[in-house]
Amino acid sequence: MFPTLDRALQSLPNGIDIKKSDCSSLHMGDECHNRNRAATSLFLRAIGPALARTNQDNEVLAKVIEFIDRNDHFFLNLSMPAGKAMLEPAEGIPGSTIVTVMARNGTDFGIRLALCRSVGLLHLPGSPGVVFSPVHGERR
């Protein structure tokens, strides 16, 4: 799949605007994390002509299109790193309370604020209202 997508993307002088796709898909009901059907469809629509123009094997092309079309979460692989890249410049701004990272591992949920580049806040499940911060200690 990579060689086929790579050829298509290399043929697009301005690439594909992921931010624009994110915005459009939000208006179509996606939230770009668990619901990605619209975003995946918009991506396929954007790259489709380039796939056709750079095609070297019809069967491979059909498999690539089928894979993207049948995987509603395909766009998640693009939107998550794009979101991270858009928020990274906000990190390290003194006094900023913008949330730049949210992460969950199944038991814990953490956020990182722009003002504390390397320190995240961790919500402790089972302790409603308790937030632990390595910077400030436990708060209620």
mmCIF file with all atom_site columns, C-alpha atoms in Angstrom:
data_model
loop_
_atom_site.group_PDB
_atom_site.id
_atom_site.type_symbol
_atom_site.label_atom_id
_atom_site.label_alt_id
_atom_site.label_comp_id
_atom_site.label_asym_id
_atom_site.label_entity_id
_atom_site.label_seq_id
_atom_site.pdbx_PDB_ins_code
_atom_site.Cartn_x
_atom_site.Cartn_y
_atom_site.Cartn_z
_atom_site.occupancy
_atom_site.B_iso_or_equiv
_atom_site.pdbx_formal_charge
_atom_site.auth_seq_id
_atom_site.auth_comp_id
_atom_site.auth_asym_id
_atom_site.auth_atom_id
_atom_site.pdbx_PDB_model_num
ATOM 1   C CA . MET A 1 1   ? 0.000   0.000  0.000   1.00 0.00 ? 1   MET A CA 1
ATOM 2   C CA . PHE A 1 2   ? 2.786   2.460  0.843   1.00 0.00 ? 2   PHE A CA 1
ATOM 3   C CA . PRO A 1 3   ? 4.354   2.568  -2.640  1.00 0.00 ? 3   PRO A CA 1
ATOM 4   C CA . THR A 1 4   ? 0.955   3.196  -4.249  1.00 0.00 ? 4   THR A CA 1
ATOM 5   C CA . LEU A 1 5   ? -0.015  5.953  -1.806  1.00 0.00 ? 5   LEU A CA 1
ATOM 6   C CA . ASP A 1 6   ? 3.481   7.428  -1.894  1.00 0.00 ? 6   ASP A CA 1
ATOM 7   C CA . ARG A 1 7   ? 3.457   7.744  -5.699  1.00 0.00 ? 7   ARG A CA 1
ATOM 8   C CA . ALA A 1 8   ? 0.033   9.390  -5.582  1.00 0.00 ? 8   ALA A CA 1
ATOM 9   C CA . LEU A 1 9   ? 1.001   11.837 -2.821  1.00 0.00 ? 9   LEU A CA 1
ATOM 10  C CA . GLN A 1 10  ? 4.295   12.712 -4.522  1.00 0.00 ? 10  GLN A CA 1
ATOM 11  C CA . SER A 1 11  ? 2.336   13.657 -7.642  1.00 0.00 ? 11  SER A CA 1
ATOM 12  C CA . LEU A 1 12  ? 0.260   16.236 -5.758  1.00 0.00 ? 12  LEU A CA 1
ATOM 13  C CA . PRO A 1 13  ? 2.230   19.507 -5.696  1.00 0.00 ? 13  PRO A CA 1
ATOM 14  C CA . ASN A 1 14  ? 0.406   20.762 -2.583  1.00 0.00 ? 14  ASN A CA 1
ATOM 15  C CA . GLY A 1 15  ? -0.287  17.392 -0.952  1.00 0.00 ? 15  GLY A CA 1
ATOM 16  C CA . ILE A 1 16  ? -3.602  16.907 0.820   1.00 0.00 ? 16  ILE A CA 1
ATOM 17  C CA . ASP A 1 17  ? -4.790  19.478 3.345   1.00 0.00 ? 17  ASP A CA 1
ATOM 18  C CA . ILE A 1 18  ? -5.462  17.356 6.450   1.00 0.00 ? 18  ILE A CA 1
ATOM 19  C CA . LYS A 1 19  ? -6.681  20.345 8.479   1.00 0.00 ? 19  LYS A CA 1
ATOM 20  C CA . LYS A 1 20  ? -9.257  21.168 5.805   1.00 0.00 ? 20  LYS A CA 1
ATOM 21  C CA . SER A 1 21  ? -10.387 17.522 5.753   1.00 0.00 ? 21  SER A CA 1
ATOM 22  C CA . ASP A 1 22  ? -10.676 17.546 9.564   1.00 0.00 ? 22  ASP A CA 1
ATOM 23  C CA . CYS A 1 23  ? -12.827 20.686 9.458   1.00 0.00 ? 23  CYS A CA 1
ATOM 24  C CA . SER A 1 24  ? -15.047 19.396 6.669   1.00 0.00 ? 24  SER A CA 1
ATOM 25  C CA . SER A 1 25  ? -15.545 16.024 8.326   1.00 0.00 ? 25  SER A CA 1
ATOM 26  C CA . LEU A 1 26  ? -16.537 17.685 11.624  1.00 0.00 ? 26  LEU A CA 1
ATOM 27  C CA . HIS A 1 27  ? -19.364 19.399 9.737   1.00 0.00 ? 27  HIS A CA 1
ATOM 28  C CA . MET A 1 28  ? -20.341 15.989 8.368   1.00 0.00 ? 28  MET A CA 1
ATOM 29  C CA . GLY A 1 29  ? -20.653 14.366 11.815  1.00 0.00 ? 29  GLY A CA 1
ATOM 30  C CA . ASP A 1 30  ? -17.174 12.954 12.426  1.00 0.00 ? 30  ASP A CA 1
ATOM 31  C CA . GLU A 1 31  ? -15.169 13.832 15.507  1.00 0.00 ? 31  GLU A CA 1
ATOM 32  C CA . CYS A 1 32  ? -11.889 12.600 13.980  1.00 0.00 ? 32  CYS A CA 1
ATOM 33  C CA . HIS A 1 33  ? -11.139 10.018 16.617  1.00 0.00 ? 33  HIS A CA 1
ATOM 34  C CA . ASN A 1 34  ? -13.839 7.365  16.870  1.00 0.00 ? 34  ASN A CA 1
ATOM 35  C CA . ARG A 1 35  ? -16.044 8.434  13.968  1.00 0.00 ? 35  ARG A CA 1
ATOM 36  C CA . ASN A 1 36  ? -13.938 8.870  10.830  1.00 0.00 ? 36  ASN A CA 1
ATOM 37  C CA . ARG A 1 37  ? -16.188 7.727  7.992   1.00 0.00 ? 37  ARG A CA 1
ATOM 38  C CA . ALA A 1 38  ? -16.596 11.177 6.449   1.00 0.00 ? 38  ALA A CA 1
ATOM 39  C CA . ALA A 1 39  ? -12.913 12.047 6.859   1.00 0.00 ? 39  ALA A CA 1
ATOM 40  C CA . THR A 1 40  ? -11.833 8.728  5.335   1.00 0.00 ? 40  THR A CA 1
ATOM 41  C CA . SER A 1 41  ? -14.232 9.284  2.429   1.00 0.00 ? 41  SER A CA 1
ATOM 42  C CA . LEU A 1 42  ? -12.935 12.829 1.914   1.00 0.00 ? 42  LEU A CA 1
ATOM 43  C CA . PHE A 1 43  ? -9.363  11.515 1.895   1.00 0.00 ? 43  PHE A CA 1
ATOM 44  C CA . LEU A 1 44  ? -10.222 8.856  -0.681  1.00 0.00 ? 44  LEU A CA 1
ATOM 45  C CA . ARG A 1 45  ? -11.953 11.497 -2.781  1.00 0.00 ? 45  ARG A CA 1
ATOM 46  C CA . ALA A 1 46  ? -8.898  13.782 -2.553  1.00 0.00 ? 46  ALA A CA 1
ATOM 47  C CA . ILE A 1 47  ? -6.301  11.138 -3.383  1.00 0.00 ? 47  ILE A CA 1
ATOM 48  C CA . GLY A 1 48  ? -8.406  9.138  -5.869  1.00 0.00 ? 48  GLY A CA 1
ATOM 49  C CA . PRO A 1 49  ? -7.456  11.035 -9.049  1.00 0.00 ? 49  PRO A CA 1
ATOM 50  C CA . ALA A 1 50  ? -3.749  10.902 -8.111  1.00 0.00 ? 50  ALA A CA 1
ATOM 51  C CA . LEU A 1 51  ? -4.043  7.165  -7.426  1.00 0.00 ? 51  LEU A CA 1
ATOM 52  C CA . ALA A 1 52  ? -5.521  6.678  -10.886 1.00 0.00 ? 52  ALA A CA 1
ATOM 53  C CA . ARG A 1 53  ? -2.900  8.846  -12.611 1.00 0.00 ? 53  ARG A CA 1
ATOM 54  C CA . THR A 1 54  ? 0.072   7.136  -10.953 1.00 0.00 ? 54  THR A CA 1
ATOM 55  C CA . ASN A 1 55  ? -1.358  3.611  -11.114 1.00 0.00 ? 55  ASN A CA 1
ATOM 56  C CA . GLN A 1 56  ? 0.989   0.846  -12.225 1.00 0.00 ? 56  GLN A CA 1
ATOM 57  C CA . ASP A 1 57  ? -1.209  -2.173 -11.486 1.00 0.00 ? 57  ASP A CA 1
ATOM 58  C CA . ASN A 1 58  ? -5.024  -2.184 -11.558 1.00 0.00 ? 58  ASN A CA 1
ATOM 59  C CA . GLU A 1 59  ? -5.312  -5.030 -9.045  1.00 0.00 ? 59  GLU A CA 1
ATOM 60  C CA . VAL A 1 60  ? -3.054  -3.278 -6.522  1.00 0.00 ? 60  VAL A CA 1
ATOM 61  C CA . LEU A 1 61  ? -4.982  -0.044 -7.061  1.00 0.00 ? 61  LEU A CA 1
ATOM 62  C CA . ALA A 1 62  ? -8.271  -1.851 -6.422  1.00 0.00 ? 62  ALA A CA 1
ATOM 63  C CA . LYS A 1 63  ? -6.903  -3.376 -3.203  1.00 0.00 ? 63  LYS A CA 1
ATOM 64  C CA . VAL A 1 64  ? -5.670  0.007  -1.935  1.00 0.00 ? 64  VAL A CA 1
ATOM 65  C CA . ILE A 1 65  ? -9.016  1.669  -2.654  1.00 0.00 ? 65  ILE A CA 1
ATOM 66  C CA . GLU A 1 66  ? -10.928 -1.242 -1.089  1.00 0.00 ? 66  GLU A CA 1
ATOM 67  C CA . PHE A 1 67  ? -8.744  -1.153 2.030   1.00 0.00 ? 67  PHE A CA 1
ATOM 68  C CA . ILE A 1 68  ? -9.269  2.571  2.555   1.00 0.00 ? 68  ILE A CA 1
ATOM 69  C CA . ASP A 1 69  ? -12.977 2.341  1.719   1.00 0.00 ? 69  ASP A CA 1
ATOM 70  C CA . ARG A 1 70  ? -13.618 -0.592 4.089   1.00 0.00 ? 70  ARG A CA 1
ATOM 71  C CA . ASN A 1 71  ? -11.662 0.896  6.990   1.00 0.00 ? 71  ASN A CA 1
ATOM 72  C CA . ASP A 1 72  ? -13.656 3.826  8.388   1.00 0.00 ? 72  ASP A CA 1
ATOM 73  C CA . HIS A 1 73  ? -10.780 4.540  10.783  1.00 0.00 ? 73  HIS A CA 1
ATOM 74  C CA . PHE A 1 74  ? -8.165  4.950  8.041   1.00 0.00 ? 74  PHE A CA 1
ATOM 75  C CA . PHE A 1 75  ? -8.128  8.725  8.457   1.00 0.00 ? 75  PHE A CA 1
ATOM 76  C CA . LEU A 1 76  ? -7.364  8.377  12.185  1.00 0.00 ? 76  LEU A CA 1
ATOM 77  C CA . ASN A 1 77  ? -3.781  7.537  11.161  1.00 0.00 ? 77  ASN A CA 1
ATOM 78  C CA . LEU A 1 78  ? -3.603  10.997 9.588   1.00 0.00 ? 78  LEU A CA 1
ATOM 79  C CA . SER A 1 79  ? -5.707  13.136 11.926  1.00 0.00 ? 79  SER A CA 1
ATOM 80  C CA . MET A 1 80  ? -4.038  12.134 15.210  1.00 0.00 ? 80  MET A CA 1
ATOM 81  C CA . PRO A 1 81  ? -0.469  13.068 14.209  1.00 0.00 ? 81  PRO A CA 1
ATOM 82  C CA . ALA A 1 82  ? -1.802  16.165 12.425  1.00 0.00 ? 82  ALA A CA 1
ATOM 83  C CA . GLY A 1 83  ? -3.539  17.254 15.625  1.00 0.00 ? 83  GLY A CA 1
ATOM 84  C CA . LYS A 1 84  ? -0.358  16.655 17.619  1.00 0.00 ? 84  LYS A CA 1
ATOM 85  C CA . ALA A 1 85  ? 1.689   18.649 15.106  1.00 0.00 ? 85  ALA A CA 1
ATOM 86  C CA . MET A 1 86  ? -0.782  21.559 15.289  1.00 0.00 ? 86  MET A CA 1
ATOM 87  C CA . LEU A 1 87  ? -0.670  21.672 19.101  1.00 0.00 ? 87  LEU A CA 1
ATOM 88  C CA . GLU A 1 88  ? 3.081   21.225 19.584  1.00 0.00 ? 88  GLU A CA 1
ATOM 89  C CA . PRO A 1 89  ? 3.923   24.893 18.898  1.00 0.00 ? 89  PRO A CA 1
ATOM 90  C CA . ALA A 1 90  ? 1.680   25.880 21.840  1.00 0.00 ? 90  ALA A CA 1
ATOM 91  C CA . GLU A 1 91  ? 3.794   23.887 24.322  1.00 0.00 ? 91  GLU A CA 1
ATOM 92  C CA . GLY A 1 92  ? 6.054   25.804 26.661  1.00 0.00 ? 92  GLY A CA 1
ATOM 93  C CA . ILE A 1 93  ? 4.104   29.080 26.615  1.00 0.00 ? 93  ILE A CA 1
ATOM 94  C CA . PRO A 1 94  ? 4.317   30.507 30.145  1.00 0.00 ? 94  PRO A CA 1
ATOM 95  C CA . GLY A 1 95  ? 0.918   30.830 31.835  1.00 0.00 ? 95  GLY A CA 1
ATOM 96  C CA . SER A 1 96  ? -0.977  29.116 29.000  1.00 0.00 ? 96  SER A CA 1
ATOM 97  C CA . THR A 1 97  ? -3.713  26.728 30.079  1.00 0.00 ? 97  THR A CA 1
ATOM 98  C CA . ILE A 1 98  ? -4.340  25.304 26.614  1.00 0.00 ? 98  ILE A CA 1
ATOM 99  C CA . VAL A 1 99  ? -4.511  21.505 26.735  1.00 0.00 ? 99  VAL A CA 1
ATOM 100 C CA . THR A 1 100 ? -1.885  20.256 24.283  1.00 0.00 ? 100 THR A CA 1
ATOM 101 C CA . VAL A 1 101 ? -2.043  16.517 25.022  1.00 0.00 ? 101 VAL A CA 1
ATOM 102 C CA . MET A 1 102 ? -4.753  14.150 26.186  1.00 0.00 ? 102 MET A CA 1
ATOM 103 C CA . ALA A 1 103 ? -3.906  10.484 26.622  1.00 0.00 ? 103 ALA A CA 1
ATOM 104 C CA . ARG A 1 104 ? -5.499  7.396  28.102  1.00 0.00 ? 104 ARG A CA 1
ATOM 105 C CA . ASN A 1 105 ? -4.151  3.918  28.640  1.00 0.00 ? 105 ASN A CA 1
ATOM 106 C CA . GLY A 1 106 ? -7.299  2.117  29.792  1.00 0.00 ? 106 GLY A CA 1
ATOM 107 C CA . THR A 1 107 ? -6.945  2.898  33.484  1.00 0.00 ? 107 THR A CA 1
ATOM 108 C CA . ASP A 1 108 ? -5.587  6.439  33.689  1.00 0.00 ? 108 ASP A CA 1
ATOM 109 C CA . PHE A 1 109 ? -6.291  9.644  31.830  1.00 0.00 ? 109 PHE A CA 1
ATOM 110 C CA . GLY A 1 110 ? -3.728  12.387 31.528  1.00 0.00 ? 110 GLY A CA 1
ATOM 111 C CA . ILE A 1 111 ? -3.556  15.857 30.080  1.00 0.00 ? 111 ILE A CA 1
ATOM 112 C CA . ARG A 1 112 ? -0.683  18.215 29.473  1.00 0.00 ? 112 ARG A CA 1
ATOM 113 C CA . LEU A 1 113 ? -1.073  21.964 29.618  1.00 0.00 ? 113 LEU A CA 1
ATOM 114 C CA . ALA A 1 114 ? 0.962   24.251 27.384  1.00 0.00 ? 114 ALA A CA 1
ATOM 115 C CA . LEU A 1 115 ? 2.596   25.888 30.402  1.00 0.00 ? 115 LEU A CA 1
ATOM 116 C CA . CYS A 1 116 ? 4.151   22.625 31.626  1.00 0.00 ? 116 CYS A CA 1
ATOM 117 C CA . ARG A 1 117 ? 5.835   21.167 28.576  1.00 0.00 ? 117 ARG A CA 1
ATOM 118 C CA . SER A 1 118 ? 7.083   17.975 30.219  1.00 0.00 ? 118 SER A CA 1
ATOM 119 C CA . VAL A 1 119 ? 4.600   17.535 33.071  1.00 0.00 ? 119 VAL A CA 1
ATOM 120 C CA . GLY A 1 120 ? 1.138   16.054 32.647  1.00 0.00 ? 120 GLY A CA 1
ATOM 121 C CA . LEU A 1 121 ? -1.794  16.105 35.006  1.00 0.00 ? 121 LEU A CA 1
ATOM 122 C CA . LEU A 1 122 ? -3.125  12.697 35.901  1.00 0.00 ? 122 LEU A CA 1
ATOM 123 C CA . HIS A 1 123 ? -6.693  11.983 36.957  1.00 0.00 ? 123 HIS A CA 1
ATOM 124 C CA . LEU A 1 124 ? -6.768  9.077  39.366  1.00 0.00 ? 124 LEU A CA 1
ATOM 125 C CA . PRO A 1 125 ? -9.793  6.855  38.588  1.00 0.00 ? 125 PRO A CA 1
ATOM 126 C CA . GLY A 1 126 ? -11.706 5.778  41.672  1.00 0.00 ? 126 GLY A CA 1
ATOM 127 C CA . SER A 1 127 ? -10.903 9.080  43.363  1.00 0.00 ? 127 SER A CA 1
ATOM 128 C CA . PRO A 1 128 ? -13.621 11.443 42.086  1.00 0.00 ? 128 PRO A CA 1
ATOM 129 C CA . GLY A 1 129 ? -12.517 15.032 42.061  1.00 0.00 ? 129 GLY A CA 1
ATOM 130 C CA . VAL A 1 130 ? -8.880  14.228 42.884  1.00 0.00 ? 130 VAL A CA 1
ATOM 131 C CA . VAL A 1 131 ? -6.268  15.439 40.439  1.00 0.00 ? 131 VAL A CA 1
ATOM 132 C CA . PHE A 1 132 ? -2.595  14.665 40.977  1.00 0.00 ? 132 PHE A CA 1
ATOM 133 C CA . SER A 1 133 ? 0.037   16.906 39.530  1.00 0.00 ? 133 SER A CA 1
ATOM 134 C CA . PRO A 1 134 ? 3.732   16.156 40.022  1.00 0.00 ? 134 PRO A CA 1
ATOM 135 C CA . VAL A 1 135 ? 4.239   19.922 40.134  1.00 0.00 ? 135 VAL A CA 1
ATOM 136 C CA . HIS A 1 136 ? 1.597   20.838 42.706  1.00 0.00 ? 136 HIS A CA 1
ATOM 137 C CA . GLY A 1 137 ? 0.863   17.573 44.567  1.00 0.00 ? 137 GLY A CA 1
ATOM 138 C CA . GLU A 1 138 ? -2.643  16.313 45.286  1.00 0.00 ? 138 GLU A CA 1
ATOM 139 C CA . ARG A 1 139 ? -5.588  18.712 45.090  1.00 0.00 ? 139 ARG A CA 1
ATOM 140 C CA . ARG A 1 140 ? -9.309  18.294 45.767  1.00 0.00 ? 140 ARG A CA 1
#
